[in-house]
Short mmCIF file of C-alpha atoms and ligand atoms in Angstrom, two decimals:
data_model
loop_
_atom_site.label_atom_id
_atom_site.label_comp_id
_atom_site.label_asym_id
_atom_site.label_seq_id
_atom_site.Cartn_x
_atom_site.Cartn_y
_atom_site.Cartn_z
CA MET A 1 124.95 81.89 140.33
CA GLU A 2 121.79 80.98 138.34
CA LYS A 3 121.11 77.38 137.24
CA LEU A 4 118.93 78.72 134.00
CA VAL A 5 118.44 82.26 132.79
CA ILE A 6 115.74 82.92 130.31
CA ILE A 7 115.62 86.14 128.34
CA GLY A 8 112.25 87.14 127.11
CA ASN A 9 108.84 86.40 128.64
CA GLY A 10 106.61 86.08 125.55
CA PRO A 11 105.03 82.49 124.87
CA ALA A 12 108.35 80.93 124.23
CA GLY A 13 110.12 82.46 127.07
CA ALA A 14 107.01 81.77 129.46
CA THR A 15 106.51 78.23 128.54
CA ALA A 16 110.09 77.42 129.08
CA ALA A 17 109.90 79.00 132.52
CA ILE A 18 106.86 76.82 133.22
CA TYR A 19 108.67 73.78 132.42
CA ALA A 20 112.41 74.99 133.84
CA ALA A 21 110.39 75.75 136.97
CA ARG A 22 108.39 72.35 137.08
CA ALA A 23 111.79 70.60 136.56
CA ASN A 24 113.02 72.47 139.90
CA LEU A 25 115.77 74.80 138.26
CA LYS A 26 114.09 78.26 139.55
CA PRO A 27 114.74 79.90 136.38
CA LEU A 28 115.19 83.86 136.15
CA MET A 29 113.57 85.36 133.59
CA PHE A 30 114.02 88.86 131.93
CA ALA A 31 110.90 90.53 130.35
CA GLY A 32 113.41 92.93 128.55
CA ASN A 33 112.03 96.30 126.18
CA GLN A 34 108.86 94.45 125.40
CA PRO A 35 107.60 92.41 128.40
CA GLY A 36 105.03 89.68 126.85
CA GLY A 37 106.49 90.01 123.63
CA LEU A 38 104.47 90.55 120.56
CA LEU A 39 101.44 88.82 121.49
CA THR A 40 101.14 92.12 123.82
CA MET A 41 100.36 93.90 120.58
CA THR A 42 98.11 91.97 119.20
CA GLY A 43 93.81 92.05 119.95
CA LYS A 44 92.23 88.93 120.18
CA VAL A 45 93.90 85.69 119.00
CA GLU A 46 91.61 83.17 117.63
CA ASN A 47 94.12 80.10 117.04
CA PHE A 48 95.62 79.43 120.22
CA PRO A 49 94.38 75.93 121.13
CA GLY A 50 92.28 75.65 124.31
CA PHE A 51 90.53 78.93 123.66
CA PRO A 52 87.66 78.42 121.46
CA ASP A 53 86.11 81.97 122.13
CA GLY A 54 89.66 83.40 121.75
CA ILE A 55 91.51 85.28 124.18
CA GLU A 56 93.32 88.93 124.26
CA GLY A 57 97.15 88.38 123.59
CA PHE A 58 97.96 90.54 126.54
CA ASP A 59 95.66 88.10 128.67
CA LEU A 60 97.18 84.78 127.39
CA VAL A 61 101.01 85.81 128.15
CA MET A 62 99.84 86.95 131.54
CA LYS A 63 98.23 83.68 131.95
CA MET A 64 101.55 81.74 130.97
CA GLN A 65 103.49 84.13 133.20
CA GLU A 66 101.13 83.29 136.07
CA GLN A 67 101.55 79.69 135.71
CA ALA A 68 105.33 79.88 135.71
CA GLU A 69 105.84 82.17 138.76
CA LYS A 70 103.39 79.91 140.54
CA PHE A 71 105.84 76.77 139.87
CA GLY A 72 108.64 79.05 141.25
CA ALA A 73 109.90 80.93 138.29
CA ARG A 74 111.18 84.62 138.97
CA ILE A 75 110.78 87.62 136.61
CA GLU A 76 112.80 90.85 136.43
CA TYR A 77 111.39 93.91 133.97
CA GLU A 78 115.05 94.62 132.95
CA THR A 79 116.76 94.35 129.74
CA ILE A 80 120.54 92.76 129.23
CA GLU A 81 122.87 95.04 127.22
CA ARG A 82 125.50 92.75 127.04
CA PHE A 83 126.03 88.84 127.08
CA THR A 84 129.44 87.48 127.33
CA LEU A 85 128.59 83.96 126.33
CA ASP A 86 131.33 80.78 127.56
CA PRO A 87 130.52 77.64 125.32
CA GLY A 88 130.22 74.95 128.37
CA GLY A 89 131.08 77.55 130.72
CA ILE A 90 129.28 80.33 132.70
CA HIS A 91 127.74 83.11 130.76
CA ARG A 92 127.79 86.70 131.88
CA LEU A 93 124.92 88.93 131.75
CA GLU A 94 125.15 92.61 132.42
CA ILE A 95 121.69 94.28 132.93
CA ALA A 96 121.26 97.84 131.51
CA GLY A 97 121.27 100.09 134.13
CA GLY A 98 123.89 98.20 136.03
CA GLY A 99 124.26 94.64 137.72
CA VAL A 100 125.78 91.21 136.45
CA VAL A 101 124.06 87.82 136.32
CA GLU A 102 126.03 84.84 135.73
CA THR A 103 124.21 81.50 134.90
CA GLN A 104 125.19 77.88 133.65
CA ALA A 105 122.47 77.89 131.02
CA LEU A 106 120.50 80.45 129.16
CA ILE A 107 117.68 80.49 126.99
CA VAL A 108 117.12 82.78 124.56
CA ALA A 109 113.59 83.66 123.55
CA SER A 110 114.09 87.40 122.70
CA GLY A 111 111.27 87.22 120.00
CA ALA A 112 111.40 89.74 117.22
CA SER A 113 110.53 93.34 116.60
CA PRO A 114 108.17 95.28 113.98
CA ARG A 115 110.04 96.02 110.56
CA TYR A 116 109.78 99.18 109.15
CA LEU A 117 110.33 100.35 105.63
CA GLY A 118 113.74 102.64 106.69
CA LEU A 119 112.23 106.05 105.72
CA ALA A 120 113.16 109.25 107.73
CA GLY A 121 109.71 110.10 107.90
CA GLU A 122 108.79 107.23 109.94
CA GLU A 123 111.20 108.56 112.55
CA LYS A 124 109.88 111.87 112.30
CA PHE A 125 106.32 111.05 112.58
CA ARG A 126 107.05 108.31 115.30
CA ASN A 127 103.97 108.67 117.63
CA HIS A 128 102.57 111.74 115.58
CA GLY A 129 100.93 109.25 113.06
CA VAL A 130 103.31 106.58 112.71
CA SER A 131 102.76 103.21 114.89
CA ALA A 132 103.27 99.18 113.98
CA CYS A 133 100.55 98.54 116.70
CA ALA A 134 96.96 99.16 115.92
CA THR A 135 95.53 97.46 119.15
CA CYS A 136 97.76 100.15 120.88
CA ASP A 137 97.29 103.13 118.68
CA GLY A 138 94.00 102.78 116.80
CA ALA A 139 91.90 104.57 118.98
CA PHE A 140 93.68 107.98 118.18
CA PHE A 141 92.54 107.95 114.66
CA GLU A 142 88.59 108.33 115.42
CA ASN A 143 87.30 109.47 112.06
CA MET A 144 90.26 110.08 110.69
CA PRO A 145 91.97 108.06 107.18
CA VAL A 146 94.71 105.89 108.10
CA ALA A 147 97.24 103.28 106.01
CA VAL A 148 98.77 100.16 106.57
CA ILE A 149 101.19 99.09 104.82
CA GLY A 150 101.90 95.32 104.02
CA GLY A 151 100.18 92.59 102.35
CA GLY A 152 100.39 89.78 105.02
CA ASP A 153 98.38 88.52 108.03
CA SER A 154 99.58 91.14 110.29
CA ALA A 155 98.21 93.91 107.94
CA MET A 156 94.63 92.18 107.46
CA GLU A 157 94.44 91.91 111.30
CA GLU A 158 95.65 95.62 111.64
CA ALA A 159 93.29 96.99 108.67
CA ASN A 160 90.31 95.01 110.09
CA PHE A 161 91.14 96.42 113.35
CA LEU A 162 91.44 100.21 112.46
CA THR A 163 88.13 99.97 110.89
CA ARG A 164 86.52 100.46 113.98
CA PHE A 165 88.27 103.77 114.67
CA ALA A 166 89.07 105.30 111.22
CA SER A 167 86.84 106.94 108.46
CA VAL A 168 88.98 104.73 106.12
CA VAL A 169 91.92 102.39 106.05
CA TYR A 170 94.08 102.14 103.11
CA VAL A 171 96.05 98.93 102.45
CA ILE A 172 99.02 99.67 100.42
CA HIS A 173 100.70 96.62 98.99
CA ARG A 174 103.66 96.31 96.77
CA ARG A 175 102.20 93.71 94.58
CA ASP A 176 98.50 93.06 93.24
CA GLN A 177 98.43 89.94 95.60
CA LEU A 178 97.94 89.43 99.02
CA LYS A 179 100.64 87.39 101.17
CA ALA A 180 97.69 86.90 103.48
CA SER A 181 96.17 83.85 104.37
CA PRO A 182 92.66 83.27 102.45
CA ILE A 183 90.64 83.58 105.76
CA MET A 184 92.20 86.68 106.62
CA ALA A 185 92.25 88.39 103.16
CA GLU A 186 88.76 87.68 102.56
CA ARG A 187 87.42 88.94 106.14
CA ALA A 188 89.62 92.74 104.96
CA ARG A 189 87.94 92.23 101.40
CA LYS A 190 84.69 91.95 102.52
CA ASN A 191 85.24 94.98 104.84
CA PRO A 192 83.58 98.05 103.29
CA LYS A 193 85.95 100.73 104.88
CA ILE A 194 89.16 98.97 103.68
CA LYS A 195 90.29 100.00 100.47
CA PHE A 196 93.42 98.53 98.60
CA ILE A 197 96.03 100.34 96.94
CA TRP A 198 97.92 97.62 94.98
CA ASN A 199 101.45 97.72 93.32
CA SER A 200 102.28 100.55 95.21
CA VAL A 201 105.19 101.70 98.03
CA VAL A 202 105.28 104.64 100.11
CA THR A 203 108.14 107.11 99.37
CA ASP A 204 107.52 109.92 101.72
CA LEU A 205 105.88 110.94 104.60
CA LEU A 206 104.69 114.16 104.99
CA GLY A 207 103.11 116.93 107.29
CA ASN A 208 103.11 119.78 109.70
CA GLY A 209 103.73 118.14 113.25
CA ASP A 210 101.62 115.61 113.06
CA LEU A 211 101.29 113.21 109.55
CA GLU A 212 99.22 114.62 107.18
CA LYS A 213 99.53 112.70 103.84
CA LEU A 214 101.97 110.28 102.00
CA ALA A 215 103.95 110.04 98.67
CA LEU A 216 102.96 107.03 96.94
CA ARG A 217 104.84 105.35 93.74
CA ASN A 218 102.89 102.80 91.45
CA VAL A 219 105.89 100.33 90.90
CA VAL A 220 104.37 99.15 87.77
CA THR A 221 103.09 102.48 86.00
CA GLY A 222 105.76 104.59 87.86
CA GLU A 223 103.07 107.27 88.31
CA GLU A 224 103.75 109.38 91.59
CA SER A 225 101.09 110.67 94.21
CA PHE A 226 99.60 111.59 97.49
CA LEU A 227 97.20 110.14 99.94
CA GLU A 228 96.01 112.05 102.69
CA CYS A 229 96.34 109.92 105.56
CA ARG A 230 96.92 110.71 109.51
CA GLY A 231 97.64 106.93 110.72
CA TYR A 232 100.56 105.01 109.22
CA PHE A 233 100.63 101.57 110.37
CA CYS A 234 103.55 99.40 109.63
CA ALA A 235 103.06 95.44 108.65
CA LEU A 236 106.10 94.53 107.11
CA GLY A 237 106.93 91.45 109.35
CA HIS A 238 109.33 91.53 111.71
CA ILE A 239 113.27 91.05 112.60
CA PRO A 240 114.86 89.07 114.93
CA ASN A 241 116.10 90.30 118.58
CA THR A 242 119.48 89.28 117.88
CA LYS A 243 122.18 91.92 117.39
CA VAL A 244 122.91 91.92 121.14
CA PHE A 245 124.44 88.08 120.53
CA ASP A 246 126.50 89.33 117.11
CA GLY A 247 129.67 87.23 116.71
CA GLN A 248 128.70 84.93 119.39
CA LEU A 249 125.90 83.00 117.88
CA ASP A 250 125.68 81.87 114.71
CA VAL A 251 122.48 83.23 112.96
CA ASP A 252 121.36 83.13 109.47
CA ALA A 253 121.30 85.80 106.66
CA SER A 254 118.56 87.57 108.13
CA GLY A 255 119.69 87.19 111.92
CA TYR A 256 117.64 84.36 113.04
CA ILE A 257 119.81 82.20 115.68
CA LYS A 258 120.52 78.84 114.07
CA ARG A 259 119.54 75.55 115.86
CA ILE A 260 121.41 72.47 115.52
CA ASP A 261 120.03 68.78 114.59
CA GLY A 262 116.23 69.88 115.12
CA THR A 263 116.73 70.26 118.90
CA THR A 264 117.10 74.11 120.48
CA ARG A 265 120.76 73.71 120.87
CA THR A 266 122.73 76.82 119.63
CA SER A 267 126.28 77.20 118.03
CA CYS A 268 127.12 77.69 121.98
CA GLU A 269 127.23 75.05 124.48
CA GLY A 270 124.63 75.77 127.07
CA VAL A 271 122.83 77.95 125.01
CA PHE A 272 119.52 77.15 123.53
CA ALA A 273 117.32 79.65 121.34
CA ALA A 274 113.22 79.33 121.03
CA GLY A 275 110.31 81.08 119.59
CA ASP A 276 110.68 83.78 117.13
CA CYS A 277 114.12 84.84 117.60
CA ALA A 278 115.06 81.30 116.00
CA ASP A 279 112.00 80.82 113.48
CA PRO A 280 111.79 82.41 110.31
CA ARG A 281 109.19 80.11 109.04
CA TYR A 282 106.15 79.73 111.41
CA ARG A 283 106.40 82.49 113.79
CA GLN A 284 103.44 81.77 115.35
CA ALA A 285 102.46 81.89 119.52
CA ILE A 286 101.68 78.30 119.88
CA CYS A 287 105.01 77.39 117.67
CA ALA A 288 106.97 79.54 119.99
CA ALA A 289 105.54 78.19 123.38
CA ALA A 290 106.31 74.54 121.75
CA SER A 291 110.06 75.61 121.31
CA GLY A 292 110.02 77.27 124.76
CA CYS A 293 109.27 73.70 126.27
CA GLN A 294 111.67 72.12 124.04
CA ALA A 295 114.41 74.69 125.40
CA ALA A 296 113.61 73.98 128.85
CA MET A 297 114.06 70.17 128.39
CA ASP A 298 117.40 70.38 126.57
CA ALA A 299 118.48 73.20 129.41
CA GLU A 300 117.44 70.48 131.66
CA ARG A 301 119.31 67.82 130.23
CA TYR A 302 122.52 69.73 129.83
CA LEU A 303 122.60 70.82 133.20
CA GLU A 304 121.67 67.36 134.28
CA SER A 305 125.05 65.95 132.06
CA ARG A 306 127.13 68.35 134.26
CA ALA A 307 125.98 67.78 137.57
P1 NAP B 401 104.76 88.33 106.44
O1 NAP B 401 104.07 87.45 106.34
O2 NAP B 401 106.37 88.18 106.36
O3 NAP B 401 104.27 89.59 105.41
C1 NAP B 401 104.79 91.14 105.69
C2 NAP B 401 104.42 91.63 104.36
O4 NAP B 401 104.84 92.62 104.17
C3 NAP B 401 104.35 91.03 102.93
O5 NAP B 401 103.01 91.34 102.39
C4 NAP B 401 105.27 91.70 102.02
O6 NAP B 401 104.99 91.94 100.87
C5 NAP B 401 105.40 93.11 103.00
N1 NAP B 401 106.35 93.61 102.90
C6 NAP B 401 107.96 93.14 103.62
N2 NAP B 401 108.91 94.04 103.21
C7 NAP B 401 108.34 95.36 102.43
C8 NAP B 401 109.05 96.29 101.76
N3 NAP B 401 109.98 96.70 102.16
N4 NAP B 401 108.16 97.08 101.34
C9 NAP B 401 106.83 96.60 100.68
N5 NAP B 401 106.46 95.68 101.43
C10 NAP B 401 106.86 94.81 102.30
O7 NAP B 401 104.64 89.26 107.97
P2 NAP B 401 102.94 89.37 109.03
O8 NAP B 401 101.86 89.56 107.97
O9 NAP B 401 103.73 90.04 110.39
O10 NAP B 401 103.15 87.65 109.37
C11 NAP B 401 103.99 86.99 109.83
C12 NAP B 401 103.38 85.77 110.47
O11 NAP B 401 102.55 85.66 111.27
C13 NAP B 401 102.84 84.77 109.40
O12 NAP B 401 103.02 83.67 109.36
C14 NAP B 401 101.16 84.98 109.87
O13 NAP B 401 100.59 83.96 109.26
C15 NAP B 401 101.47 85.07 111.35
N6 NAP B 401 100.32 86.06 111.91
C16 NAP B 401 99.29 85.41 111.86
C17 NAP B 401 98.35 86.41 112.45
C18 NAP B 401 96.72 85.09 112.64
O14 NAP B 401 96.64 84.64 111.97
N7 NAP B 401 96.08 85.92 113.59
C19 NAP B 401 98.09 87.38 112.67
C20 NAP B 401 99.47 88.09 112.09
C21 NAP B 401 100.09 87.08 111.69
P3 NAP B 401 105.00 90.66 99.89
O15 NAP B 401 104.13 89.91 99.89
O16 NAP B 401 105.44 91.33 98.58
O17 NAP B 401 106.42 89.64 100.63
#
């Protein structure tokens, strides 16, 4: 029987593990499908306090994890495929591939996954031009035209990064104004390799084996066109990884876990939520880390109250 299990080892899960380990709870952390979380898919993180010269996202989560392990946290590179939550009781976790873990308290820090448009071509050309991670796949597109879909900070960051490799980076946005923060937008606007395609949506992905072109529609004029493009990078925001808790935890209309009274408590007693899976508003690494700390403290108090 575990005292505390943490789902996810991104900044929220890893910070929860640091605090819980220092409280001598010997937490067990499951890394899941995307070990280290979304931060491992980003490049240099320039806004995490304490790193004035920036730090690679991957290095940052690895440092957090090292810190958690130093204090006695354990990590398993497995995914939990089924949860049976028992409010105030023992929660049962079934590991994909076999094995069961029971725990008195649970911190869900399962993060969020990239959103796609839902076009058939996105599946068809996955790993043949379609990606949601410029850091991971950008180098495959040396001297080729690529497109980034979206107008937020992620889109600007992806587009800027891709200019290291691509011949041209088209940013395709459904409006004529960016959602991105002014500093990120300005950086992209100043980059001569980035071309904006405004008021436009992708309607199809075409190619023979590999992606070759996109079909576009201008949402203002209705005009249809094609764009030669070998890489397609989706930067449309994220979907919280909470489906596995369907019917067991209260979530909002977008699937984010609801927390109670400004704490990390969820609708199920003994289950706490931290990070992007419960944060539709801020979704920053520093916010995830902070809520991981809160979740560990809430879990510690919960366990203490039952001792
Ligand atoms: P986001 O801010 O939600 O932006 C998503 C973009 O995708 C928006 O421009 C949106 O269009 C577009 N979009 C969404 N669904 C669409 C659809 N079905 N069809 C066409 N376009 C669609 O997501 P994000 O850029 O991933 O950023 C998330 C959070 O992380 C933000 O708080 C951001 O500041 C932060 N972030 C920070 C950094 C950094 O500081 N280094 C880097 C990346 C992300 P609309 O504009 O029309 O809504």
